[in-house]
Amino acid sequence: MKKEVELLAPAGSFEKAKIAFLYGADAVYAGTSSLSLRTRADMQDNDLEDTIKYAHSIGKKVYVTLNIFAWDEKYEEIIEMAKKLETLKPDGIIVADGGVIEVVKKYAPSIPINVSTQANIVSLHDCNFWHKNGGKRMIMARELNKEQLKYIMENKPEDMEIEIFIHGAICFSYSGRCFLSDFLSCRSANLGDCSQSCRWSYNLYAEEANNPGELMPIETNEYGTSIFSSKDLCLIKEIPEIIDMGIDSLKIEGRLKTEYYVASIVNSYRNAIDDYKKDPQNYDYTKYLKEIEKVKTRGLTTFYFNDRNNKDIQEYSGKQYNEKYEFGGKVLEYNKEKSVIEIRNKLKVGDELEILVPYKLEPISFQIERLWNSETDKEIEFISPGVKGQTVKIKLPIKCDKDWIIRRKK
């Protein structure tokens, strides 16, 4: 029997946490309102409390990020947050800064410490250092390859847990330690306010050898080039190897991504993990990749997991959006004839939609035959998003539960 492995999903809000759990996550990681590396995520302290209570009520886990690199003036706030977390009882606190770890050990002594990927853990020696200093779980740097991970798994202390990223954005810098954003836009990535400068397009020029002072543009396309922008990590093919080496937790990046993204990616990996455990001899990654491809925002890469010399990492075109599918809406209330849907993009009669069914890989496809105004019940031809929470009525082909996600084919 294979070791149980945790599927860990991002929760940028309480609603996203519920979606992640609905579609198969065993745990989520969520930020504090101002002391994590995603301070723009919509997770205020009361939402964090609700997330922890809800997760524990259904047998799931929540890890809280406290992983900024803190200036001295931040420590008063950090101490108060540590005290609060000691009361809220999350399942772990994700920390990168040695000073913050000391605060957590003192003011939240009952909460396990997960050492953040921001600490750039790349060796067994590094793991052992943090373990001796209070760390229970090591969140490994993305730059490790599988042979290095296997060595660590075979030689680590038995009570040390290992977590790795399996999907999501890769930072242009070393596991996220970046100063580019602060330099260009005065928004510090290491304090949780990254402006994603590595995703911007840049104009490059080369000086002509025979004409000093004459600059020739170097362009990927008419918008310039995205020389710093990395592809997204995707280790769906490698799931069997990862599970077999005994990794404790498989982490999906993306606290700022939509509920649609969370549902799609979590559901794909949930099915992949469960299918491999049931029938390891017939694992076929292509069917999970097919679903992942529908929601990808950039090109996909295995980064250094299989090959330290891999050069297929950068997204020079700067492409950011999927051209074939988008977030259609979310089920709020099921009715056999007219279900209430919270819309996220324009919907019209004739559109092809897909219902993402939790724990089922293949979505249910159907076409919109009729639409009704939610308030007047009057039949309409289309509806466009106008205000947050806007709804419409649609006849769904199957019984759906609240919060099921609907995808629209463009």
mmCIF file of N, CA and C in Angstrom, residues 232-359:
data_model
loop_
_atom_site.group_PDB
_atom_site.id
_atom_site.type_symbol
_atom_site.label_atom_id
_atom_site.label_comp_id
_atom_site.label_asym_id
_atom_site.label_seq_id
_atom_site.Cartn_x
_atom_site.Cartn_y
_atom_site.Cartn_z
ATOM 1 N N ASP A 232 5.234 27.896 -16.593
ATOM 2 C CA ASP A 232 4.694 27.349 -15.351
ATOM 3 C C ASP A 232 5.151 25.912 -15.144
ATOM 4 N N LEU A 233 5.457 25.586 -13.913
ATOM 5 C CA LEU A 233 5.838 24.228 -13.547
ATOM 6 C C LEU A 233 4.643 23.290 -13.698
ATOM 7 N N CYS A 234 4.886 22.102 -14.247
ATOM 8 C CA CYS A 234 3.840 21.076 -14.342
ATOM 9 C C CYS A 234 4.499 19.705 -14.240
ATOM 10 N N LEU A 235 4.247 19.009 -13.133
ATOM 11 C CA LEU A 235 4.845 17.692 -12.908
ATOM 12 C C LEU A 235 3.793 16.591 -12.918
ATOM 13 N N ILE A 236 2.761 16.742 -13.753
ATOM 14 C CA ILE A 236 1.701 15.733 -13.804
ATOM 15 C C ILE A 236 2.244 14.394 -14.314
ATOM 16 N N LYS A 237 3.179 14.401 -15.253
ATOM 17 C CA LYS A 237 3.766 13.166 -15.764
ATOM 18 C C LYS A 237 4.599 12.469 -14.690
ATOM 19 N N GLU A 238 5.184 13.251 -13.794
ATOM 20 C CA GLU A 238 6.111 12.717 -12.801
ATOM 21 C C GLU A 238 5.452 12.298 -11.495
ATOM 22 N N ILE A 239 4.125 12.388 -11.408
ATOM 23 C CA ILE A 239 3.414 12.043 -10.169
ATOM 24 C C ILE A 239 3.800 10.660 -9.631
ATOM 25 N N PRO A 240 3.875 9.607 -10.466
ATOM 26 C CA PRO A 240 4.273 8.300 -9.926
ATOM 27 C C PRO A 240 5.640 8.315 -9.237
ATOM 28 N N GLU A 241 6.633 8.936 -9.855
ATOM 29 C CA GLU A 241 7.968 9.011 -9.250
ATOM 30 C C GLU A 241 7.930 9.765 -7.925
ATOM 31 N N ILE A 242 7.181 10.848 -7.905
ATOM 32 C CA ILE A 242 7.113 11.680 -6.706
ATOM 33 C C ILE A 242 6.461 10.917 -5.562
ATOM 34 N N ILE A 243 5.370 10.238 -5.837
ATOM 35 C CA ILE A 243 4.688 9.465 -4.805
ATOM 36 C C ILE A 243 5.577 8.319 -4.332
ATOM 37 N N ASP A 244 6.237 7.643 -5.266
ATOM 38 C CA ASP A 244 7.063 6.490 -4.916
ATOM 39 C C ASP A 244 8.265 6.862 -4.060
ATOM 40 N N MET A 245 8.792 8.082 -4.210
ATOM 41 C CA MET A 245 9.926 8.460 -3.382
ATOM 42 C C MET A 245 9.504 8.889 -1.970
ATOM 43 N N GLY A 246 8.190 8.976 -1.738
ATOM 44 C CA GLY A 246 7.708 9.210 -0.382
ATOM 45 C C GLY A 246 7.507 10.647 0.037
ATOM 46 N N ILE A 247 7.454 11.569 -0.934
ATOM 47 C CA ILE A 247 7.207 12.982 -0.620
ATOM 48 C C ILE A 247 5.901 13.106 0.174
ATOM 49 N N ASP A 248 5.906 13.966 1.192
ATOM 50 C CA ASP A 248 4.737 14.087 2.079
ATOM 51 C C ASP A 248 3.635 14.963 1.512
ATOM 52 N N SER A 249 4.004 16.049 0.834
ATOM 53 C CA SER A 249 2.994 17.010 0.397
ATOM 54 C C SER A 249 3.324 17.546 -0.983
ATOM 55 N N LEU A 250 2.309 17.585 -1.848
ATOM 56 C CA LEU A 250 2.447 18.080 -3.216
ATOM 57 C C LEU A 250 1.705 19.406 -3.322
ATOM 58 N N LYS A 251 2.423 20.448 -3.648
ATOM 59 C CA LYS A 251 1.894 21.806 -3.530
ATOM 60 C C LYS A 251 1.626 22.456 -4.882
ATOM 61 N N ILE A 252 0.459 23.062 -4.992
ATOM 62 C CA ILE A 252 0.072 23.827 -6.171
ATOM 63 C C ILE A 252 0.203 25.310 -5.844
ATOM 64 N N GLU A 253 0.880 26.055 -6.697
ATOM 65 C CA GLU A 253 1.060 27.498 -6.488
ATOM 66 C C GLU A 253 -0.134 28.253 -7.053
ATOM 67 N N GLY A 254 -0.467 29.423 -6.470
ATOM 68 C CA GLY A 254 -1.481 30.264 -7.108
ATOM 69 C C GLY A 254 -2.526 30.890 -6.218
ATOM 70 N N ARG A 255 -2.120 31.574 -5.146
ATOM 71 C CA ARG A 255 -3.122 32.189 -4.259
ATOM 72 C C ARG A 255 -3.851 33.363 -4.904
ATOM 73 N N LEU A 256 -3.293 33.910 -5.982
ATOM 74 C CA LEU A 256 -3.959 35.019 -6.663
ATOM 75 C C LEU A 256 -4.758 34.556 -7.881
ATOM 76 N N LYS A 257 -4.772 33.254 -8.140
ATOM 77 C CA LYS A 257 -5.522 32.721 -9.268
ATOM 78 C C LYS A 257 -7.008 32.604 -8.925
ATOM 79 N N THR A 258 -7.836 32.383 -9.953
ATOM 80 C CA THR A 258 -9.289 32.346 -9.778
ATOM 81 C C THR A 258 -9.762 31.019 -9.180
ATOM 82 N N GLU A 259 -11.026 31.027 -8.752
ATOM 83 C CA GLU A 259 -11.650 29.788 -8.270
ATOM 84 C C GLU A 259 -11.662 28.742 -9.378
ATOM 85 N N TYR A 260 -11.849 29.184 -10.601
ATOM 86 C CA TYR A 260 -11.847 28.291 -11.763
ATOM 87 C C TYR A 260 -10.501 27.595 -11.910
ATOM 88 N N TYR A 261 -9.426 28.357 -11.790
ATOM 89 C CA TYR A 261 -8.081 27.791 -11.870
ATOM 90 C C TYR A 261 -7.856 26.775 -10.762
ATOM 91 N N VAL A 262 -8.207 27.150 -9.544
ATOM 92 C CA VAL A 262 -8.022 26.251 -8.395
ATOM 93 C C VAL A 262 -8.791 24.952 -8.592
ATOM 94 N N ALA A 263 -10.070 25.059 -8.985
ATOM 95 C CA ALA A 263 -10.898 23.867 -9.183
ATOM 96 C C ALA A 263 -10.313 22.961 -10.263
ATOM 97 N N SER A 264 -9.930 23.540 -11.384
ATOM 98 C CA SER A 264 -9.434 22.760 -12.521
ATOM 99 C C SER A 264 -8.137 22.036 -12.198
ATOM 100 N N ILE A 265 -7.185 22.758 -11.633
ATOM 101 C CA ILE A 265 -5.874 22.166 -11.369
ATOM 102 C C ILE A 265 -5.945 21.161 -10.226
ATOM 103 N N VAL A 266 -6.637 21.518 -9.149
ATOM 104 C CA VAL A 266 -6.776 20.583 -8.017
ATOM 105 C C VAL A 266 -7.467 19.307 -8.466
ATOM 106 N N ASN A 267 -8.541 19.443 -9.236
ATOM 107 C CA ASN A 267 -9.289 18.278 -9.694
ATOM 108 C C ASN A 267 -8.423 17.361 -10.560
ATOM 109 N N SER A 268 -7.599 17.943 -11.418
ATOM 110 C CA SER A 268 -6.727 17.155 -12.289
ATOM 111 C C SER A 268 -5.722 16.345 -11.470
ATOM 112 N N TYR A 269 -5.067 17.006 -10.517
ATOM 113 C CA TYR A 269 -4.072 16.303 -9.710
ATOM 114 C C TYR A 269 -4.722 15.326 -8.723
ATOM 115 N N ARG A 270 -5.912 15.661 -8.225
ATOM 116 C CA ARG A 270 -6.622 14.743 -7.335
ATOM 117 C C ARG A 270 -6.893 13.415 -8.049
ATOM 118 N N ASN A 271 -7.387 13.517 -9.270
ATOM 119 C CA ASN A 271 -7.668 12.318 -10.052
ATOM 120 C C ASN A 271 -6.391 11.557 -10.387
ATOM 121 N N ALA A 272 -5.327 12.291 -10.718
ATOM 122 C CA ALA A 272 -4.066 11.644 -11.050
ATOM 123 C C ALA A 272 -3.516 10.856 -9.868
ATOM 124 N N ILE A 273 -3.514 11.451 -8.703
ATOM 125 C CA ILE A 273 -3.002 10.788 -7.499
ATOM 126 C C ILE A 273 -3.834 9.558 -7.160
ATOM 127 N N ASP A 274 -5.138 9.736 -7.152
ATOM 128 C CA ASP A 274 -6.018 8.618 -6.787
ATOM 129 C C ASP A 274 -5.938 7.481 -7.798
ATOM 130 N N ASP A 275 -5.894 7.827 -9.078
ATOM 131 C CA ASP A 275 -5.815 6.795 -10.113
ATOM 132 C C ASP A 275 -4.503 6.021 -10.017
ATOM 133 N N TYR A 276 -3.405 6.714 -9.756
ATOM 134 C CA TYR A 276 -2.118 6.028 -9.649
ATOM 135 C C TYR A 276 -2.099 5.075 -8.458
ATOM 136 N N LYS A 277 -2.671 5.503 -7.352
ATOM 137 C CA LYS A 277 -2.702 4.627 -6.172
ATOM 138 C C LYS A 277 -3.552 3.379 -6.427
ATOM 139 N N LYS A 278 -4.625 3.535 -7.195
ATOM 140 C CA LYS A 278 -5.511 2.394 -7.483
ATOM 141 C C LYS A 278 -4.908 1.451 -8.522
ATOM 142 N N ASP A 279 -4.241 2.019 -9.540
ATOM 143 C CA ASP A 279 -3.761 1.199 -10.657
ATOM 144 C C ASP A 279 -2.441 1.761 -11.177
ATOM 145 N N PRO A 280 -1.350 1.535 -10.437
ATOM 146 C CA PRO A 280 -0.070 2.152 -10.798
ATOM 147 C C PRO A 280 0.494 1.707 -12.143
ATOM 148 N N GLN A 281 0.116 0.547 -12.612
ATOM 149 C CA GLN A 281 0.671 0.024 -13.855
ATOM 150 C C GLN A 281 0.113 0.734 -15.091
ATOM 151 N N ASN A 282 -1.040 1.359 -14.954
ATOM 152 C CA ASN A 282 -1.700 1.958 -16.114
ATOM 153 C C ASN A 282 -1.859 3.474 -16.006
ATOM 154 N N TYR A 283 -0.918 4.107 -15.319
ATOM 155 C CA TYR A 283 -0.977 5.568 -15.175
ATOM 156 C C TYR A 283 -0.746 6.225 -16.533
ATOM 157 N N ASP A 284 -1.689 7.052 -16.961
ATOM 158 C CA ASP A 284 -1.607 7.746 -18.249
ATOM 159 C C ASP A 284 -1.745 9.246 -18.001
ATOM 160 N N TYR A 285 -0.617 9.924 -17.962
ATOM 161 C CA TYR A 285 -0.626 11.339 -17.603
ATOM 162 C C TYR A 285 -1.320 12.207 -18.651
ATOM 163 N N THR A 286 -1.429 11.732 -19.877
ATOM 164 C CA THR A 286 -1.938 12.580 -20.960
ATOM 165 C C THR A 286 -3.382 13.020 -20.730
ATOM 166 N N LYS A 287 -4.185 12.184 -20.107
ATOM 167 C CA LYS A 287 -5.588 12.569 -19.901
ATOM 168 C C LYS A 287 -5.720 13.665 -18.847
ATOM 169 N N TYR A 288 -4.819 13.705 -17.877
ATOM 170 C CA TYR A 288 -4.843 14.782 -16.879
ATOM 171 C C TYR A 288 -4.268 16.060 -17.494
ATOM 172 N N LEU A 289 -3.225 15.881 -18.312
ATOM 173 C CA LEU A 289 -2.617 17.039 -18.974
ATOM 174 C C LEU A 289 -3.612 17.722 -19.900
ATOM 175 N N LYS A 290 -4.478 16.938 -20.517
ATOM 176 C CA LYS A 290 -5.501 17.497 -21.402
ATOM 177 C C LYS A 290 -6.380 18.504 -20.653
ATOM 178 N N GLU A 291 -6.739 18.180 -19.415
ATOM 179 C CA GLU A 291 -7.542 19.099 -18.612
ATOM 180 C C GLU A 291 -6.727 20.294 -18.141
ATOM 181 N N ILE A 292 -5.483 20.044 -17.769
ATOM 182 C CA ILE A 292 -4.611 21.134 -17.329
ATOM 183 C C ILE A 292 -4.388 22.139 -18.460
ATOM 184 N N GLU A 293 -4.242 21.637 -19.675
ATOM 185 C CA GLU A 293 -4.013 22.505 -20.832
ATOM 186 C C GLU A 293 -5.170 23.475 -21.056
ATOM 187 N N LYS A 294 -6.369 23.101 -20.624
ATOM 188 C CA LYS A 294 -7.532 23.965 -20.823
ATOM 189 C C LYS A 294 -7.467 25.228 -19.958
ATOM 190 N N VAL A 295 -6.687 25.181 -18.895
ATOM 191 C CA VAL A 295 -6.681 26.305 -17.965
ATOM 192 C C VAL A 295 -5.310 26.956 -17.836
ATOM 193 N N LYS A 296 -4.309 26.446 -18.566
ATOM 194 C CA LYS A 296 -2.965 27.000 -18.413
ATOM 195 C C LYS A 296 -2.935 28.465 -18.843
ATOM 196 N N THR A 297 -2.115 29.240 -18.194
ATOM 197 C CA THR A 297 -1.962 30.651 -18.527
ATOM 198 C C THR A 297 -0.644 30.915 -19.245
ATOM 199 N N ARG A 298 0.304 29.976 -19.153
ATOM 200 C CA ARG A 298 1.589 30.090 -19.847
ATOM 201 C C ARG A 298 1.978 28.707 -20.362
ATOM 202 N N GLY A 299 3.119 28.630 -21.025
ATOM 203 C CA GLY A 299 3.651 27.331 -21.394
ATOM 204 C C GLY A 299 4.003 26.529 -20.150
ATOM 205 N N LEU A 300 4.150 25.230 -20.292
ATOM 206 C CA LEU A 300 4.424 24.353 -19.159
ATOM 207 C C LEU A 300 5.832 23.775 -19.260
ATOM 208 N N THR A 301 6.445 23.556 -18.110
ATOM 209 C CA THR A 301 7.795 23.016 -18.053
ATOM 210 C C THR A 301 7.955 22.114 -16.833
ATOM 211 N N THR A 302 8.875 21.156 -16.924
ATOM 212 C CA THR A 302 9.221 20.343 -15.748
ATOM 213 C C THR A 302 10.380 20.970 -14.989
ATOM 214 N N PHE A 303 10.843 22.129 -15.435
ATOM 215 C CA PHE A 303 11.938 22.877 -14.822
ATOM 216 C C PHE A 303 13.160 21.960 -14.689
ATOM 217 N N TYR A 304 13.746 21.816 -13.502
ATOM 218 C CA TYR A 304 14.945 21.003 -13.349
ATOM 219 C C TYR A 304 14.661 19.611 -12.785
ATOM 220 N N PHE A 305 13.387 19.257 -12.615
ATOM 221 C CA PHE A 305 13.055 18.004 -11.933
ATOM 222 C C PHE A 305 13.714 16.802 -12.609
ATOM 223 N N ASN A 306 13.670 16.721 -13.920
ATOM 224 C CA ASN A 306 14.236 15.580 -14.645
ATOM 225 C C ASN A 306 15.649 15.826 -15.161
ATOM 226 N N ASP A 307 15.981 17.082 -15.401
ATOM 227 C CA ASP A 307 17.237 17.376 -16.076
ATOM 228 C C ASP A 307 17.761 18.742 -15.649
ATOM 229 N N ARG A 308 18.904 18.741 -14.999
ATOM 230 C CA ARG A 308 19.506 19.989 -14.537
ATOM 231 C C ARG A 308 19.865 20.906 -15.702
ATOM 232 N N ASN A 309 20.046 20.340 -16.881
ATOM 233 C CA ASN A 309 20.427 21.138 -18.056
ATOM 234 C C ASN A 309 19.228 21.569 -18.894
ATOM 235 N N ASN A 310 18.029 21.346 -18.393
ATOM 236 C CA ASN A 310 16.827 21.722 -19.140
ATOM 237 C C ASN A 310 16.825 23.223 -19.453
ATOM 238 N N LYS A 311 16.658 23.545 -20.713
ATOM 239 C CA LYS A 311 16.615 24.962 -21.121
ATOM 240 C C LYS A 311 15.204 25.399 -21.517
ATOM 241 N N ASP A 312 14.264 24.474 -21.481
ATOM 242 C CA ASP A 312 12.881 24.797 -21.868
ATOM 243 C C ASP A 312 12.145 25.356 -20.659
ATOM 244 N N ILE A 313 12.493 26.566 -20.289
ATOM 245 C CA ILE A 313 11.993 27.168 -19.049
ATOM 246 C C ILE A 313 11.324 28.513 -19.285
ATOM 247 N N GLN A 314 11.870 29.308 -20.191
ATOM 248 C CA GLN A 314 11.402 30.684 -20.352
ATOM 249 C C GLN A 314 10.222 30.798 -21.320
ATOM 250 N N GLU A 315 9.342 31.768 -21.052
ATOM 251 C CA GLU A 315 8.177 32.063 -21.895
ATOM 252 C C GLU A 315 8.443 33.375 -22.615
ATOM 253 N N TYR A 316 9.254 33.316 -23.679
ATOM 254 C CA TYR A 316 9.715 34.532 -24.343
ATOM 255 C C TYR A 316 8.589 35.304 -25.030
ATOM 256 N N SER A 317 7.515 34.627 -25.401
ATOM 257 C CA SER A 317 6.426 35.321 -26.091
ATOM 258 C C SER A 317 5.611 36.181 -25.132
ATOM 259 N N GLY A 318 5.717 35.880 -23.832
ATOM 260 C CA GLY A 318 4.947 36.631 -22.848
ATOM 261 C C GLY A 318 3.476 36.290 -22.828
ATOM 262 N N LYS A 319 3.097 35.202 -23.489
ATOM 263 C CA LYS A 319 1.682 34.818 -23.548
ATOM 264 C C LYS A 319 1.146 34.537 -22.154
ATOM 265 N N GLN A 320 -0.008 35.089 -21.834
ATOM 266 C CA GLN A 320 -0.544 34.987 -20.491
ATOM 267 C C GLN A 320 -1.903 34.316 -20.399
ATOM 268 N N TYR A 321 -2.624 34.212 -21.509
ATOM 269 C CA TYR A 321 -4.015 33.804 -21.388
ATOM 270 C C TYR A 321 -4.351 32.614 -22.287
ATOM 271 N N ASN A 322 -5.256 31.773 -21.809
ATOM 272 C CA ASN A 322 -5.709 30.646 -22.591
ATOM 273 C C ASN A 322 -6.683 31.133 -23.661
ATOM 274 N N GLU A 323 -6.512 30.656 -24.876
ATOM 275 C CA GLU A 323 -7.317 31.154 -25.988
ATOM 276 C C GLU A 323 -8.611 30.377 -26.208
ATOM 277 N N LYS A 324 -8.746 29.204 -25.610
ATOM 278 C CA LYS A 324 -9.868 28.332 -25.935
ATOM 279 C C LYS A 324 -10.929 28.247 -24.840
ATOM 280 N N TYR A 325 -10.529 28.438 -23.587
ATOM 281 C CA TYR A 325 -11.476 28.273 -22.482
ATOM 282 C C TYR A 325 -11.335 29.407 -21.484
ATOM 283 N N GLU A 326 -12.429 29.678 -20.754
ATOM 284 C CA GLU A 326 -12.390 30.684 -19.711
ATOM 285 C C GLU A 326 -13.403 30.331 -18.624
ATOM 286 N N PHE A 327 -13.328 31.036 -17.528
ATOM 287 C CA PHE A 327 -14.218 30.853 -16.389
ATOM 288 C C PHE A 327 -15.622 31.302 -16.797
ATOM 289 N N GLY A 328 -16.563 30.371 -16.812
ATOM 290 C CA GLY A 328 -17.932 30.723 -17.165
ATOM 291 C C GLY A 328 -18.748 31.186 -15.982
ATOM 292 N N GLY A 329 -18.714 30.413 -14.903
ATOM 293 C CA GLY A 329 -19.488 30.786 -13.733
ATOM 294 C C GLY A 329 -19.428 29.726 -12.652
ATOM 295 N N LYS A 330 -20.225 29.922 -11.616
ATOM 296 C CA LYS A 330 -20.253 29.033 -10.460
ATOM 297 C C LYS A 330 -21.700 28.794 -10.051
ATOM 298 N N VAL A 331 -22.025 27.548 -9.762
ATOM 299 C CA VAL A 331 -23.393 27.208 -9.369
ATOM 300 C C VAL A 331 -23.673 27.749 -7.965
ATOM 301 N N LEU A 332 -24.738 28.535 -7.849
ATOM 302 C CA LEU A 332 -25.160 29.022 -6.540
ATOM 303 C C LEU A 332 -26.345 28.227 -5.997
ATOM 304 N N GLU A 333 -27.240 27.838 -6.903
ATOM 305 C CA GLU A 333 -28.452 27.120 -6.474
ATOM 306 C C GLU A 333 -28.945 26.232 -7.610
ATOM 307 N N TYR A 334 -29.076 24.933 -7.336
ATOM 308 C CA TYR A 334 -29.537 24.019 -8.380
ATOM 309 C C TYR A 334 -31.056 23.904 -8.366
ATOM 310 N N ASN A 335 -31.599 23.940 -9.583
ATOM 311 C CA ASN A 335 -33.020 23.693 -9.786
ATOM 312 C C ASN A 335 -33.135 22.904 -11.082
ATOM 313 N N LYS A 336 -33.997 21.922 -11.115
ATOM 314 C CA LYS A 336 -34.098 21.041 -12.265
ATOM 315 C C LYS A 336 -34.335 21.809 -13.563
ATOM 316 N N GLU A 337 -35.094 22.896 -13.499
ATOM 317 C CA GLU A 337 -35.419 23.667 -14.703
ATOM 318 C C GLU A 337 -34.559 24.917 -14.868
ATOM 319 N N LYS A 338 -34.327 25.632 -13.763
ATOM 320 C CA LYS A 338 -33.602 26.900 -13.849
ATOM 321 C C LYS A 338 -32.654 27.031 -12.657
ATOM 322 N N SER A 339 -31.381 26.736 -12.874
ATOM 323 C CA SER A 339 -30.381 26.858 -11.811
ATOM 324 C C SER A 339 -29.779 28.262 -11.813
ATOM 325 N N VAL A 340 -29.444 28.759 -10.638
ATOM 326 C CA VAL A 340 -28.852 30.094 -10.510
ATOM 327 C C VAL A 340 -27.328 29.979 -10.607
ATOM 328 N N ILE A 341 -26.765 30.714 -11.547
ATOM 329 C CA ILE A 341 -25.328 30.695 -11.806
ATOM 330 C C ILE A 341 -24.745 32.086 -11.584
ATOM 331 N N GLU A 342 -23.675 32.170 -10.805
ATOM 332 C CA GLU A 342 -22.933 33.425 -10.696
ATOM 333 C C GLU A 342 -21.976 33.487 -11.876
ATOM 334 N N ILE A 343 -22.148 34.473 -12.740
ATOM 335 C CA ILE A 343 -21.360 34.515 -13.978
ATOM 336 C C ILE A 343 -20.016 35.208 -13.754
ATOM 337 N N ARG A 344 -19.012 34.795 -14.542
ATOM 338 C CA ARG A 344 -17.688 35.411 -14.493
ATOM 339 C C ARG A 344 -17.244 35.958 -15.841
ATOM 340 N N ASN A 345 -17.907 35.545 -16.900
ATOM 341 C CA ASN A 345 -17.657 36.082 -18.237
ATOM 342 C C ASN A 345 -18.984 36.109 -18.989
ATOM 343 N N LYS A 346 -19.000 36.754 -20.137
ATOM 344 C CA LYS A 346 -20.219 36.847 -20.921
ATOM 345 C C LYS A 346 -20.729 35.450 -21.285
ATOM 346 N N LEU A 347 -22.029 35.237 -21.119
ATOM 347 C CA LEU A 347 -22.674 33.996 -21.531
ATOM 348 C C LEU A 347 -23.811 34.334 -22.480
ATOM 349 N N LYS A 348 -23.992 33.500 -23.507
ATOM 350 C CA LYS A 348 -25.082 33.740 -24.456
ATOM 351 C C LYS A 348 -25.670 32.406 -24.914
ATOM 352 N N VAL A 349 -26.883 32.449 -25.402
ATOM 353 C CA VAL A 349 -27.535 31.253 -25.931
ATOM 354 C C VAL A 349 -26.670 30.685 -27.054
ATOM 355 N N GLY A 350 -26.433 29.389 -27.004
ATOM 356 C CA GLY A 350 -25.587 28.739 -28.002
ATOM 357 C C GLY A 350 -24.181 28.453 -27.522
ATOM 358 N N ASP A 351 -23.761 29.084 -26.411
ATOM 359 C CA ASP A 351 -22.420 28.839 -25.878
ATOM 360 C C ASP A 351 -22.251 27.387 -25.456
ATOM 361 N N GLU A 352 -21.032 26.876 -25.661
ATOM 362 C CA GLU A 352 -20.687 25.534 -25.198
ATOM 363 C C GLU A 352 -20.024 25.645 -23.828
ATOM 364 N N LEU A 353 -20.569 24.934 -22.856
ATOM 365 C CA LEU A 353 -20.075 24.981 -21.485
ATOM 366 C C LEU A 353 -19.639 23.598 -21.021
ATOM 367 N N GLU A 354 -18.815 23.565 -19.975
ATOM 368 C CA GLU A 354 -18.406 22.327 -19.332
ATOM 369 C C GLU A 354 -18.563 22.462 -17.829
ATOM 370 N N ILE A 355 -19.193 21.481 -17.214
ATOM 371 C CA ILE A 355 -19.325 21.453 -15.753
ATOM 372 C C ILE A 355 -18.170 20.635 -15.185
ATOM 373 N N LEU A 356 -17.405 21.232 -14.271
ATOM 374 C CA LEU A 356 -16.321 20.506 -13.622
ATOM 375 C C LEU A 356 -16.895 19.761 -12.424
ATOM 376 N N VAL A 357 -16.919 18.446 -12.501
ATOM 377 C CA VAL A 357 -17.498 17.617 -11.445
ATOM 378 C C VAL A 357 -16.392 17.197 -10.479
ATOM 379 N N PRO A 358 -16.505 17.516 -9.201
ATOM 380 C CA PRO A 358 -15.463 17.151 -8.238
ATOM 381 C C PRO A 358 -15.141 15.660 -8.264
ATOM 382 N N TYR A 359 -13.854 15.361 -8.268
ATOM 383 C CA TYR A 359 -13.323 13.984 -8.251
ATOM 384 C C TYR A 359 -13.610 13.214 -9.532
#
